[in-house]
Short mmCIF file of C-alpha atoms and ligand atoms in Angstrom, two decimals:
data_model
loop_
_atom_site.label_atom_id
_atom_site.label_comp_id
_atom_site.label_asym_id
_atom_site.label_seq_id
_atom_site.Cartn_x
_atom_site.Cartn_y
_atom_site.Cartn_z
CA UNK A 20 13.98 -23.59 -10.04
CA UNK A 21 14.07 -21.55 -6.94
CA UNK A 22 11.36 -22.06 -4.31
CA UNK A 23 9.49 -18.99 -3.07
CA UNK A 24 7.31 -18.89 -0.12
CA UNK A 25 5.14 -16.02 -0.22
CA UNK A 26 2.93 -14.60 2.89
CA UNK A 27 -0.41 -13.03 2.07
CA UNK A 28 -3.69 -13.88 0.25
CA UNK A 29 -4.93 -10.40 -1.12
CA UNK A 30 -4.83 -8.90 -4.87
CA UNK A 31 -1.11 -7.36 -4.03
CA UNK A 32 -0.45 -11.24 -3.19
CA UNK A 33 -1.42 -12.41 -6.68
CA UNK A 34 0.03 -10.02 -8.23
CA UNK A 35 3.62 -10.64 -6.63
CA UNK A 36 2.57 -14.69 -7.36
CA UNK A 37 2.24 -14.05 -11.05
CA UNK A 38 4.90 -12.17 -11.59
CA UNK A 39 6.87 -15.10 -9.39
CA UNK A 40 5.58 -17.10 -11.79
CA UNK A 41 6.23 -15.63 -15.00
CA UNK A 42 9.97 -15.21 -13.79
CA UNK A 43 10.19 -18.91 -13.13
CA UNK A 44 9.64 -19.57 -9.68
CA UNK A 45 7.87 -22.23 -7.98
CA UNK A 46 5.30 -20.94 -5.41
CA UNK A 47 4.69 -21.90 -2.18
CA UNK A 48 1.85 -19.57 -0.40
CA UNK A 49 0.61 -18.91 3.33
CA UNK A 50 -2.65 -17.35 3.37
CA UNK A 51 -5.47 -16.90 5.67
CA UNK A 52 -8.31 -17.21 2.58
CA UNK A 53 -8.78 -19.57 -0.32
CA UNK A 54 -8.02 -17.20 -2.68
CA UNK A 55 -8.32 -19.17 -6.07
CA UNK A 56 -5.71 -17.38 -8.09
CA UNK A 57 -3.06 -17.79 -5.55
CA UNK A 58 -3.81 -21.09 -4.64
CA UNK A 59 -3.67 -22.40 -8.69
CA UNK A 60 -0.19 -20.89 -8.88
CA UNK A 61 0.86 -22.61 -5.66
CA UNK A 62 2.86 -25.78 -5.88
CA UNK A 63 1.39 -26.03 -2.18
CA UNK A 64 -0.07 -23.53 -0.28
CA UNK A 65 -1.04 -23.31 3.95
CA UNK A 66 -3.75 -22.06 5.12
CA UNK A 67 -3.02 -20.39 8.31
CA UNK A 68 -3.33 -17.91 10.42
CA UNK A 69 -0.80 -15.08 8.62
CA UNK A 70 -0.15 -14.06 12.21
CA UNK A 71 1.00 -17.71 12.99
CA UNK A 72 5.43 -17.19 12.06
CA UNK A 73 6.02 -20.63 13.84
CA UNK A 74 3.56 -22.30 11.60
CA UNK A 75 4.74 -20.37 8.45
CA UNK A 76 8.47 -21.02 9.29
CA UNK A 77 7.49 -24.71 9.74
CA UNK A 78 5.74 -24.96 6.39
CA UNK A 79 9.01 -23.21 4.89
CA UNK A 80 11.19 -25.47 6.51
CA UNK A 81 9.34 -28.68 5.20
CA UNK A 82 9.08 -27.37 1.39
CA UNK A 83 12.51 -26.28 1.77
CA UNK A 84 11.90 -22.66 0.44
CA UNK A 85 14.99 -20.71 -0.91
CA UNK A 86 13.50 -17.11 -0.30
CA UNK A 87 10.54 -15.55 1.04
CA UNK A 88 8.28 -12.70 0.48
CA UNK A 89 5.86 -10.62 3.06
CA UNK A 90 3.13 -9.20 1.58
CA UNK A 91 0.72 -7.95 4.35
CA UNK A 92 1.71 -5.37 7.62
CA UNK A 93 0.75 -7.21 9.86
CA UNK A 94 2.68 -10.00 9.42
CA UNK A 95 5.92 -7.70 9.20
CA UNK A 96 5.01 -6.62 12.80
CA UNK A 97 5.41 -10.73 14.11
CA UNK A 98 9.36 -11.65 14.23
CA UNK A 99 8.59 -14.17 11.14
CA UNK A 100 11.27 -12.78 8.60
CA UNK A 101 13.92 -13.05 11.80
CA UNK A 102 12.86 -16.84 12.45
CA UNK A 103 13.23 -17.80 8.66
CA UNK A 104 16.23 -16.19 8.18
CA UNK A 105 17.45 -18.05 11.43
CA UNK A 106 16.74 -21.13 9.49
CA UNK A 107 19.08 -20.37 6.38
CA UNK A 108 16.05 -18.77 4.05
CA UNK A 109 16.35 -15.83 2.47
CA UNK A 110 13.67 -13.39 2.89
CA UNK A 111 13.10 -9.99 0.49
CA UNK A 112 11.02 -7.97 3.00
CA UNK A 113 12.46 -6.02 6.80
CA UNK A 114 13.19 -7.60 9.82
CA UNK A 115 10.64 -7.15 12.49
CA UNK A 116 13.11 -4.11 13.80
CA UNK A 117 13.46 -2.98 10.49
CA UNK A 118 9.39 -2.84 9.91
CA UNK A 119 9.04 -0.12 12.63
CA UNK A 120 9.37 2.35 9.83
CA UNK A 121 5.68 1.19 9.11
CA UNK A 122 4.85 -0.38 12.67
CA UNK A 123 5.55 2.85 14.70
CA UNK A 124 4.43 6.44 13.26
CA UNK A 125 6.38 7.39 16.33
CA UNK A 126 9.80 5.55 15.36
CA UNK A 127 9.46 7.18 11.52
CA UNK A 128 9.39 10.20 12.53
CA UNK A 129 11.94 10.38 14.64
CA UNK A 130 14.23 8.83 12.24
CA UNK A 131 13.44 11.85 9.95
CA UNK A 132 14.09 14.05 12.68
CA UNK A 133 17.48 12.89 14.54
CA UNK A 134 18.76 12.73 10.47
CA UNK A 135 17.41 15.57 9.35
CA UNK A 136 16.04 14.09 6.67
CA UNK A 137 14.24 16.75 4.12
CA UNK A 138 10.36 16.72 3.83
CA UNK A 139 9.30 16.15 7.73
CA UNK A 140 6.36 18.19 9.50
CA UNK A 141 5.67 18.76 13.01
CA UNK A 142 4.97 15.81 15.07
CA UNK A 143 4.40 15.11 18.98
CA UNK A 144 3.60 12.35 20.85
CA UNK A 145 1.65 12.04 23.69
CA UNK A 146 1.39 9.66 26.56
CA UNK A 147 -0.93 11.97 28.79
CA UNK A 148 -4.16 13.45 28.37
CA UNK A 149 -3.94 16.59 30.70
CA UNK A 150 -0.76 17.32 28.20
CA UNK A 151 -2.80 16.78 25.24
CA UNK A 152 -6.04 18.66 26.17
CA UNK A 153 -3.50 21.57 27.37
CA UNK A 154 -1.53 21.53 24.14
CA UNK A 155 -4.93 21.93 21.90
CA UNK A 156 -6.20 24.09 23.74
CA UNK A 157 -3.38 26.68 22.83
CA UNK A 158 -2.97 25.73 19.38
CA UNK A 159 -4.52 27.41 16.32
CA UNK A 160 -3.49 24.94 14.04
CA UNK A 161 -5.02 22.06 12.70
CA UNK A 162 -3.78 18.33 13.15
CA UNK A 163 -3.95 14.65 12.12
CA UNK A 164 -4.83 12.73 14.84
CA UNK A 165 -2.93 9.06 14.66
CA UNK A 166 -2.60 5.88 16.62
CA UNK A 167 1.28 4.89 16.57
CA UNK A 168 0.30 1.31 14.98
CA UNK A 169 -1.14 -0.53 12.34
CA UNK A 170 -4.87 0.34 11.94
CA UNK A 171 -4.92 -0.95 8.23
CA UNK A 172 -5.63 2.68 6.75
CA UNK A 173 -8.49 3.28 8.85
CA UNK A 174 -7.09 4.70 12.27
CA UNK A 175 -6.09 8.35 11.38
CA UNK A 176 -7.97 11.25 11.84
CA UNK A 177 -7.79 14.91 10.32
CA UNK A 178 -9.25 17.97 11.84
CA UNK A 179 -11.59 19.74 9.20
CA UNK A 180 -12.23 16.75 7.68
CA UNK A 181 -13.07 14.25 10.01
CA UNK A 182 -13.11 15.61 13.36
CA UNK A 183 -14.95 18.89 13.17
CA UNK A 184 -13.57 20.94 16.13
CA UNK A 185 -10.91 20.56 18.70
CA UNK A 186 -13.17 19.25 21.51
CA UNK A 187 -13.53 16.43 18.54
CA UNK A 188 -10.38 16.04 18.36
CA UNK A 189 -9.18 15.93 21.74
CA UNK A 190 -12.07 12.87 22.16
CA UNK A 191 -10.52 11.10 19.53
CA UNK A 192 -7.25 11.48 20.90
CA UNK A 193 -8.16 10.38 24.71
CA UNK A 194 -9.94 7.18 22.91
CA UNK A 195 -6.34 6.18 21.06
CA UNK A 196 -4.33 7.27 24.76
CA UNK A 197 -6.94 4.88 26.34
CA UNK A 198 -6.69 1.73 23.97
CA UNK A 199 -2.54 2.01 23.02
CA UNK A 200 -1.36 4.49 25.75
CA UNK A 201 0.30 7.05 23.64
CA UNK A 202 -0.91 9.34 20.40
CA UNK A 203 0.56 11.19 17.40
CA UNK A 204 -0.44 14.46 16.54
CA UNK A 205 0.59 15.91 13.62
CA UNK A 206 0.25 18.92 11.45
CA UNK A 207 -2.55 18.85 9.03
CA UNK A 208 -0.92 19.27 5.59
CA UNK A 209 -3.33 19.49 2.14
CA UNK A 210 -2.85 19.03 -1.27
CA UNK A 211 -2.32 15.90 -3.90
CA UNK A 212 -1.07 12.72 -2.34
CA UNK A 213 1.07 10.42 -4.34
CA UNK A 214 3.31 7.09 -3.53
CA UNK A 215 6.84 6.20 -4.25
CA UNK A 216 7.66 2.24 -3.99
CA UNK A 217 11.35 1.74 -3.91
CA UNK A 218 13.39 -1.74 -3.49
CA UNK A 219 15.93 -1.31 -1.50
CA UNK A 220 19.00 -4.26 -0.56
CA UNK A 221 19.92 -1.37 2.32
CA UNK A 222 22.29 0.14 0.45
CA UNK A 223 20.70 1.40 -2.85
CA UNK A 224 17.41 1.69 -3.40
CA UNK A 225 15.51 1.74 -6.98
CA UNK A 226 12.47 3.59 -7.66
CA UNK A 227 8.97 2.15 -9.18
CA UNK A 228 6.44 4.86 -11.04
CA UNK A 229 4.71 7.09 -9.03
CA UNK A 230 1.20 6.21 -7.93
CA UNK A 231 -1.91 7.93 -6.37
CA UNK A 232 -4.58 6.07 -4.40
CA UNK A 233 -7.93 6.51 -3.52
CA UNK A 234 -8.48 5.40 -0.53
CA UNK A 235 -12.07 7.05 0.58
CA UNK A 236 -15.10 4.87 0.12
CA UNK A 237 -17.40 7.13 -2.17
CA UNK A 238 -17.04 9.01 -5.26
CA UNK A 239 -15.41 12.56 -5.39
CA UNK A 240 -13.33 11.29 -2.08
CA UNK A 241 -16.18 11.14 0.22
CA UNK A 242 -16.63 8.83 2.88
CA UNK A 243 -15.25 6.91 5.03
CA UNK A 244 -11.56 5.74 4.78
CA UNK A 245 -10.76 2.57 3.31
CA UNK A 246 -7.80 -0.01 2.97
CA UNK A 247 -8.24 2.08 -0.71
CA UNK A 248 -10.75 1.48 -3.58
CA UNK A 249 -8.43 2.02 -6.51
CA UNK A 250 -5.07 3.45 -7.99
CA UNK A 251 -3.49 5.68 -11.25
CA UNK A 252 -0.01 5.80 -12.29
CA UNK A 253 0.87 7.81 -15.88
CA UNK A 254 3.02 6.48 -18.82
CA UNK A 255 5.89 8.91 -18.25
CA UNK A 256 6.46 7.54 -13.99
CA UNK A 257 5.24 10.58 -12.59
CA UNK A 258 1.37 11.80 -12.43
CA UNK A 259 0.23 14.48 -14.31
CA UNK A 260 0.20 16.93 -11.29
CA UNK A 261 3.25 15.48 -9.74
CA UNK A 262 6.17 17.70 -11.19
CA UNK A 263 9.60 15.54 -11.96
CA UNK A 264 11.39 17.71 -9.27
CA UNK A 265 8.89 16.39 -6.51
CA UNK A 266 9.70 12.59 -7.72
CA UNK A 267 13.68 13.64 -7.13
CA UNK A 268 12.37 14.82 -3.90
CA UNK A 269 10.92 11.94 -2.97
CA UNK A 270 13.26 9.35 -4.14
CA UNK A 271 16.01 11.52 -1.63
CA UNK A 272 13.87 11.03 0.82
CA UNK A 273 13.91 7.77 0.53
CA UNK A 274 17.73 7.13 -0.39
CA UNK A 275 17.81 9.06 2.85
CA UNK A 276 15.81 6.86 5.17
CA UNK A 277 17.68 3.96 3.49
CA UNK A 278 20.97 5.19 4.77
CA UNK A 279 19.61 6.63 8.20
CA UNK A 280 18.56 2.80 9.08
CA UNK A 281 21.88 0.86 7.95
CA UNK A 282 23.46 3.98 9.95
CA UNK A 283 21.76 3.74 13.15
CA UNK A 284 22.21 0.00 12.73
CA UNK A 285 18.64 -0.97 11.25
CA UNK A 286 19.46 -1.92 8.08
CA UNK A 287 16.08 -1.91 5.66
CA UNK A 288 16.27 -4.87 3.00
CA UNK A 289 12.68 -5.27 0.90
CA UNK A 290 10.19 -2.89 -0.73
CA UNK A 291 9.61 0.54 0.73
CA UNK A 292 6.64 3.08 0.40
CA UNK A 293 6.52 6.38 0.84
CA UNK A 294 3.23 8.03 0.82
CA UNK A 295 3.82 12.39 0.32
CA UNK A 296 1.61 15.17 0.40
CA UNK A 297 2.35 17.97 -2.49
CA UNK A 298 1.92 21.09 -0.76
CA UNK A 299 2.71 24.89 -2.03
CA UNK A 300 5.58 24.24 -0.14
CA UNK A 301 7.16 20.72 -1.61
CA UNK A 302 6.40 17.39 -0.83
CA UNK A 303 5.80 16.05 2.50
CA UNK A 304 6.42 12.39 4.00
CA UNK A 305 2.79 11.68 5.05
CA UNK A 306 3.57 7.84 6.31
CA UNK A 307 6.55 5.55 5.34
CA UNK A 308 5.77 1.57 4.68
CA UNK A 309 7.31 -1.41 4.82
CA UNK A 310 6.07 -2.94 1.86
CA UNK A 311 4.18 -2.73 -1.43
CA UNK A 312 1.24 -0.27 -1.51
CA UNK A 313 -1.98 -1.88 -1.81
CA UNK A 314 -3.54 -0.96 -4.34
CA UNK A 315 -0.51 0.90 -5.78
CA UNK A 316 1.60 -2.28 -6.25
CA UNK A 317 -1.00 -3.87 -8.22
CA UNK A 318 -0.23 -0.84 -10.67
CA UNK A 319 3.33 -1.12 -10.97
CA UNK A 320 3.44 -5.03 -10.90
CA UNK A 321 1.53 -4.78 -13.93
CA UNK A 322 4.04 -3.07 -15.66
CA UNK A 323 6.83 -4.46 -14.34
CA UNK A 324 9.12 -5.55 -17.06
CA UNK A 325 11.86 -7.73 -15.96
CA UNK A 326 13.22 -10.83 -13.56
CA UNK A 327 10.96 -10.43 -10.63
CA UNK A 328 12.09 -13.08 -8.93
CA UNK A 329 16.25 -12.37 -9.43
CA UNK A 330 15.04 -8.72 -8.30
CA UNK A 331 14.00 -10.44 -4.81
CA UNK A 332 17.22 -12.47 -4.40
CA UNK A 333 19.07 -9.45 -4.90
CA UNK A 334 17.43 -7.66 -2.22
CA UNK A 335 17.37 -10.04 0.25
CA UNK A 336 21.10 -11.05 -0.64
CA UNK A 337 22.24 -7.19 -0.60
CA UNK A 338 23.21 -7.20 -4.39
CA UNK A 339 20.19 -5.18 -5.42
CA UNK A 340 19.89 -5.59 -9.57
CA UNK A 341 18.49 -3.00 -11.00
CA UNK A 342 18.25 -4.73 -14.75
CA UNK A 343 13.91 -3.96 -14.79
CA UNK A 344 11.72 -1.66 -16.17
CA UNK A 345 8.24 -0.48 -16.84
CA UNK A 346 6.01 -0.28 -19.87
CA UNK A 347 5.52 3.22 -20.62
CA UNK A 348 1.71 3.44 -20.32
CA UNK A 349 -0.76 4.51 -17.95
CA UNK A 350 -2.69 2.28 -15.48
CA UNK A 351 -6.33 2.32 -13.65
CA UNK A 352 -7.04 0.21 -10.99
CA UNK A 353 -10.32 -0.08 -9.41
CA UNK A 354 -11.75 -2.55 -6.39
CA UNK A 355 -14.78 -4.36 -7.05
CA UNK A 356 -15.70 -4.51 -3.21
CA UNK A 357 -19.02 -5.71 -1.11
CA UNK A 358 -21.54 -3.27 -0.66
CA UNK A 359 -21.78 -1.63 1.92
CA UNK A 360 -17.81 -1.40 2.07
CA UNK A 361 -16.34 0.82 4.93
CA UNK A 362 -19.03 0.86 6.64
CA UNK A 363 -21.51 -2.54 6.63
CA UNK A 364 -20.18 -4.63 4.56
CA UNK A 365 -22.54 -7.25 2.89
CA UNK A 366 -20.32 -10.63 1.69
CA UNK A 367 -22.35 -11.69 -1.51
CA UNK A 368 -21.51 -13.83 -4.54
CA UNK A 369 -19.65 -12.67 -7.94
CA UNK A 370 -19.62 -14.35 -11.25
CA UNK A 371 -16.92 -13.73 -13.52
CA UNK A 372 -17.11 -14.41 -17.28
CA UNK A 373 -13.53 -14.77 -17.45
CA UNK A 374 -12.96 -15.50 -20.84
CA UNK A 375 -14.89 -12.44 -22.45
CA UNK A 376 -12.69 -10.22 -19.87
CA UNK A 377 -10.28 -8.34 -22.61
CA UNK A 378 -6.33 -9.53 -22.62
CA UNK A 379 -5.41 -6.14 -21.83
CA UNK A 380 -7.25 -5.99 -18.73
CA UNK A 381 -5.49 -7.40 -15.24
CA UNK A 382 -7.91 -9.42 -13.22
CA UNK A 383 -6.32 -10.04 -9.44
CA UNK A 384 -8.29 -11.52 -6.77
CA UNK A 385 -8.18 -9.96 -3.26
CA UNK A 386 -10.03 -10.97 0.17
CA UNK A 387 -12.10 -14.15 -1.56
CA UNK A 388 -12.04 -17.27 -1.67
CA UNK A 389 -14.25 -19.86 -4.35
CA UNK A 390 -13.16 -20.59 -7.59
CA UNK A 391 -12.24 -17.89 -10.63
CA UNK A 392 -14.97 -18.39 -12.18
CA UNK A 393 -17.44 -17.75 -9.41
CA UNK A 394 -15.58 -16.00 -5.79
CA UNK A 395 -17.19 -15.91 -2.13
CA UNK A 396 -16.68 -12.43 -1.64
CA UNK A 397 -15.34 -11.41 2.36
CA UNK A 398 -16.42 -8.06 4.09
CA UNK A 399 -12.68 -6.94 2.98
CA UNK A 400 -11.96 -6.06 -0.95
CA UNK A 401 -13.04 -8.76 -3.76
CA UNK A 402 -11.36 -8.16 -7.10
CA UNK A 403 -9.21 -5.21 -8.75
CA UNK A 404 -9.12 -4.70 -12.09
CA UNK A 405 -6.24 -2.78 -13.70
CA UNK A 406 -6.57 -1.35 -17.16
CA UNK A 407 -3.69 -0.59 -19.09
CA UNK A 408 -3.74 2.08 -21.98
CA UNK A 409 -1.76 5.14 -23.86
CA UNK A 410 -3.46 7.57 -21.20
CA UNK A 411 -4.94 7.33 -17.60
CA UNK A 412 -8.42 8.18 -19.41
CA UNK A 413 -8.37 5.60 -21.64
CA UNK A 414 -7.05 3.09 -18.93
CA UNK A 415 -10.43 4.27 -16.71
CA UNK A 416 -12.44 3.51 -19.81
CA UNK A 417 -11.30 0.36 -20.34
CA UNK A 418 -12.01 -0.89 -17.21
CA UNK A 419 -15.56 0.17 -17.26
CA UNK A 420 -15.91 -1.41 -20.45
CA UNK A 421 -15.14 -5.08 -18.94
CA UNK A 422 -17.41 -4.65 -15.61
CA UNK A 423 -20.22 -6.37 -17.02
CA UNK A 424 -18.27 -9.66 -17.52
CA UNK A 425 -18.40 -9.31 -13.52
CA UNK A 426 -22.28 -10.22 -12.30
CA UNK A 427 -23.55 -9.65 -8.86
CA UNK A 428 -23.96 -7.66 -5.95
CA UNK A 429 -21.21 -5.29 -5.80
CA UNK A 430 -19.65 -1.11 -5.27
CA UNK A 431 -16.74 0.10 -7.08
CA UNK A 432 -15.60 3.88 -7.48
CA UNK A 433 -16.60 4.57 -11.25
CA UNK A 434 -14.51 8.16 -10.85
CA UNK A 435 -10.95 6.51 -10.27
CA UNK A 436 -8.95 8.20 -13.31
CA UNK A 437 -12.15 9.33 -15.17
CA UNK A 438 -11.69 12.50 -17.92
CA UNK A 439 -13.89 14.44 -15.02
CA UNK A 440 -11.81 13.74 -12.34
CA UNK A 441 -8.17 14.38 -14.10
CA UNK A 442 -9.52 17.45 -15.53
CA UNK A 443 -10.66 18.60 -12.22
CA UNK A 444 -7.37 17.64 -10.72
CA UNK A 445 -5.03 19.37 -13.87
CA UNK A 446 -7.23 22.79 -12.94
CA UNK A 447 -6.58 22.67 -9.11
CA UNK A 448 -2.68 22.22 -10.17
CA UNK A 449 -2.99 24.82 -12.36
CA UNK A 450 -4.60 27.32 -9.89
CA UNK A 451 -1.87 26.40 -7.44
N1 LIG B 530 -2.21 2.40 -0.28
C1 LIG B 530 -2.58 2.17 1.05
C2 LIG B 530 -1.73 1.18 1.73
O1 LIG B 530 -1.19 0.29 1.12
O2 LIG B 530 -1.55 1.28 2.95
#
């Protein structure tokens, strides 16, 4: 039975534990919270600072783990998957190098660039502020204002939708140059987002249904910007207003990136995620990650059909098997999450009646810790629930259905895949 140490303790986490599981592994987690699910699945868990790789690599030594996993960011940005694989352990996720896909806006695009990969948009970095209040001063255009690191979703800023003007703008941009030294600008680009996860052994890369999150804290994507409150993917792989030709797109793109990195000597071995725009004029990269999507892995891992845990060997040993597959139906995801969430968040108590909760719904826990029966809720995401049906509709619906097993304080975003909102977004693709 092969020994898996996995990194991580949110609802992406469990969801790469079960499915660990249910292809025979034996677990072996590092978390920072006692999340219950994980920790029942584990045949011994750590917890530890994520951050901590000499701890990590020490607990992997001692269990003697055969491969590990890396679930959250910022773990990828600590040289942990170097230091285990110094030890003789095989890990399924980048190199610390490798991560800087993710870990440096600045790196990405610059890859795209010198490669000429398809699907880039202008991009400039700055490192003064005299530069940068002279630049927007001349420009007409509007831009996305971005630290060059990790800021967990919540660090980028958009002109016209949450900076209002260019002095705005310019303020925001002198407060990232002040804290990191340097800032991205980039071109503001509109329309539907969607995500493409890929595994990838370097070489060849193979693709995972297409997603769409929701990562704005109120209904009708208002609000502040979260780590995301929910996520759709359709029966067919694509999403209804994602044409087939923008998936091909998309899954060059990637192939492309894949081959840029073993070419510049960079080599990419794990799960990658490209998040596009779908403007009038093709898909656009919007970020590139070094990992699963959360929530959009939750999606896919639920309808993941396969050997999981032969599919990370093969990455991580540069033999990537593509022998999986998906069940062909839609899925809804939606956080249960503190109120208060994305702004001031208030940590409460939830009860779950877990055995009223219908088969067909996917209960993962996230950023708690308790038992499954009755979680401490954090400040960060609680529980996601992913309902799995013919259409995304019906997959919305059938999560509602199952909230009041759940009892307690709590917020989620009713909307996520609701008939209102897909028939709002099938007219705006119509119209375009
Ligand atoms: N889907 C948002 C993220 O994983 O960064």
């Amino acid at each position: 039975m092969s020994r898996i140490l996995l990194v991580g303790g949110g609802g992406r986490e469990d969801a790469v534990a079960r499915r660990i599981l249910e292809s025979g592994g034996e677990l072996f987690s590092a978390l920072k919270n006692r999340n219950p699910s994980i920790i029942g699945m584990s045949k011994s868990h750590f917890i530890v600072d994520e951050l901590d790789h000499s701890k990590i690599t020490d607990f992997a030594v001692k269990n003697k783990v055969d491969l590990a996993f890396i679930g959250p960011d910022p773990v990828l940005d600590t040289p942990l998957a170097e230091e285990l694989s110094s030890k003789g352990i095989l890990v399924a996720s980048p190199s610390r190098s490798a991560a800087r896909l993710e870990t440096s806006k600045s790196y990405m695009r610059d890859l795209l660039t010198r490669h000429s990969i398809p699907g880039n948009i202008f991009s400039r970095l700055f490192r003064e502020k005299a530069e940068l209040e002279s630049f927007l001063s001349k420009e007409n255009r509007e831009f996305a204002v971005k630290p060059i690191g990790l800021t967990g979703g919540k660090g980028v800023k958009v002109m016209g939708v949450h900076l209002q003007n260019v002095s705005q703008a310019l303020d925001y941009g002198k407060e990232i140059l002040e804290k990191d030294g340097e800032v991205l600008l980039e071109e503001r680009i509109q329309g539907e987002e969607f995500s493409l996860q890929v595994f990838t052994d370097g070489n060849r890369i193979a693709p995972t249904p297409l997603a769409q999150d929701f990562k704005r804290a109120y209904e009708h994507d208002e609000g502040p910007n979260t780590g995301g409150m929910g996520s759709i993917t359709d029966s067919n792989g694509l999403l209804p207003f994602i044409p087939q030709k923008s998936f091909d797109f998309a899954l060059l793109v990637m192939q492309k990136i894949a081959a840029s990195m073993k070419t510049d000597g960079n080599p990419f071995r794990g799960i990658m995620y490209g998040q596009f725009m779908e403007t009038t004029d093709g898909p656009k990269v919007v970020e590139v990650n070094a990992r699963f999507a959360d929530p959009e892995s939750l999606n896919i891992l639920s309808l993941f059909k396969g050997d999981f845990v032969e599919l990370l060997f093969s990455m991580a040993e540069g033999n990537l098997k593509t022998n999986f597959d998906f069940e062909q139906s839609a899925s809804v995801l939606k956080y249960v999450v503190p109120k208060g969430y994305g702004t001031k968040p208030v940590a409460g108590t939830l009860e779950i009646d877990l055995k009223s909760i219908a088969p067909d719904i996917m209960l993962y826990y996230a950023a708690v810790s308790g038992t499954k029966e009755k979680v401490e809720m954090s400040t960060s995401r609680s529980l996601a629930l992913v309902g799995i049906a013919p259409t995304i509709e019906e997959a919305s619906e059938r999560v509602e259905q199952n909230l009041k097993f759940i009892r307690g304080e709590y917020y989620l975003r009713h909307d996520i895949g609701s008939r209102q909102m897909m028939e709002e977004k099938m007219r705006n693709f119509s119209r375009a």
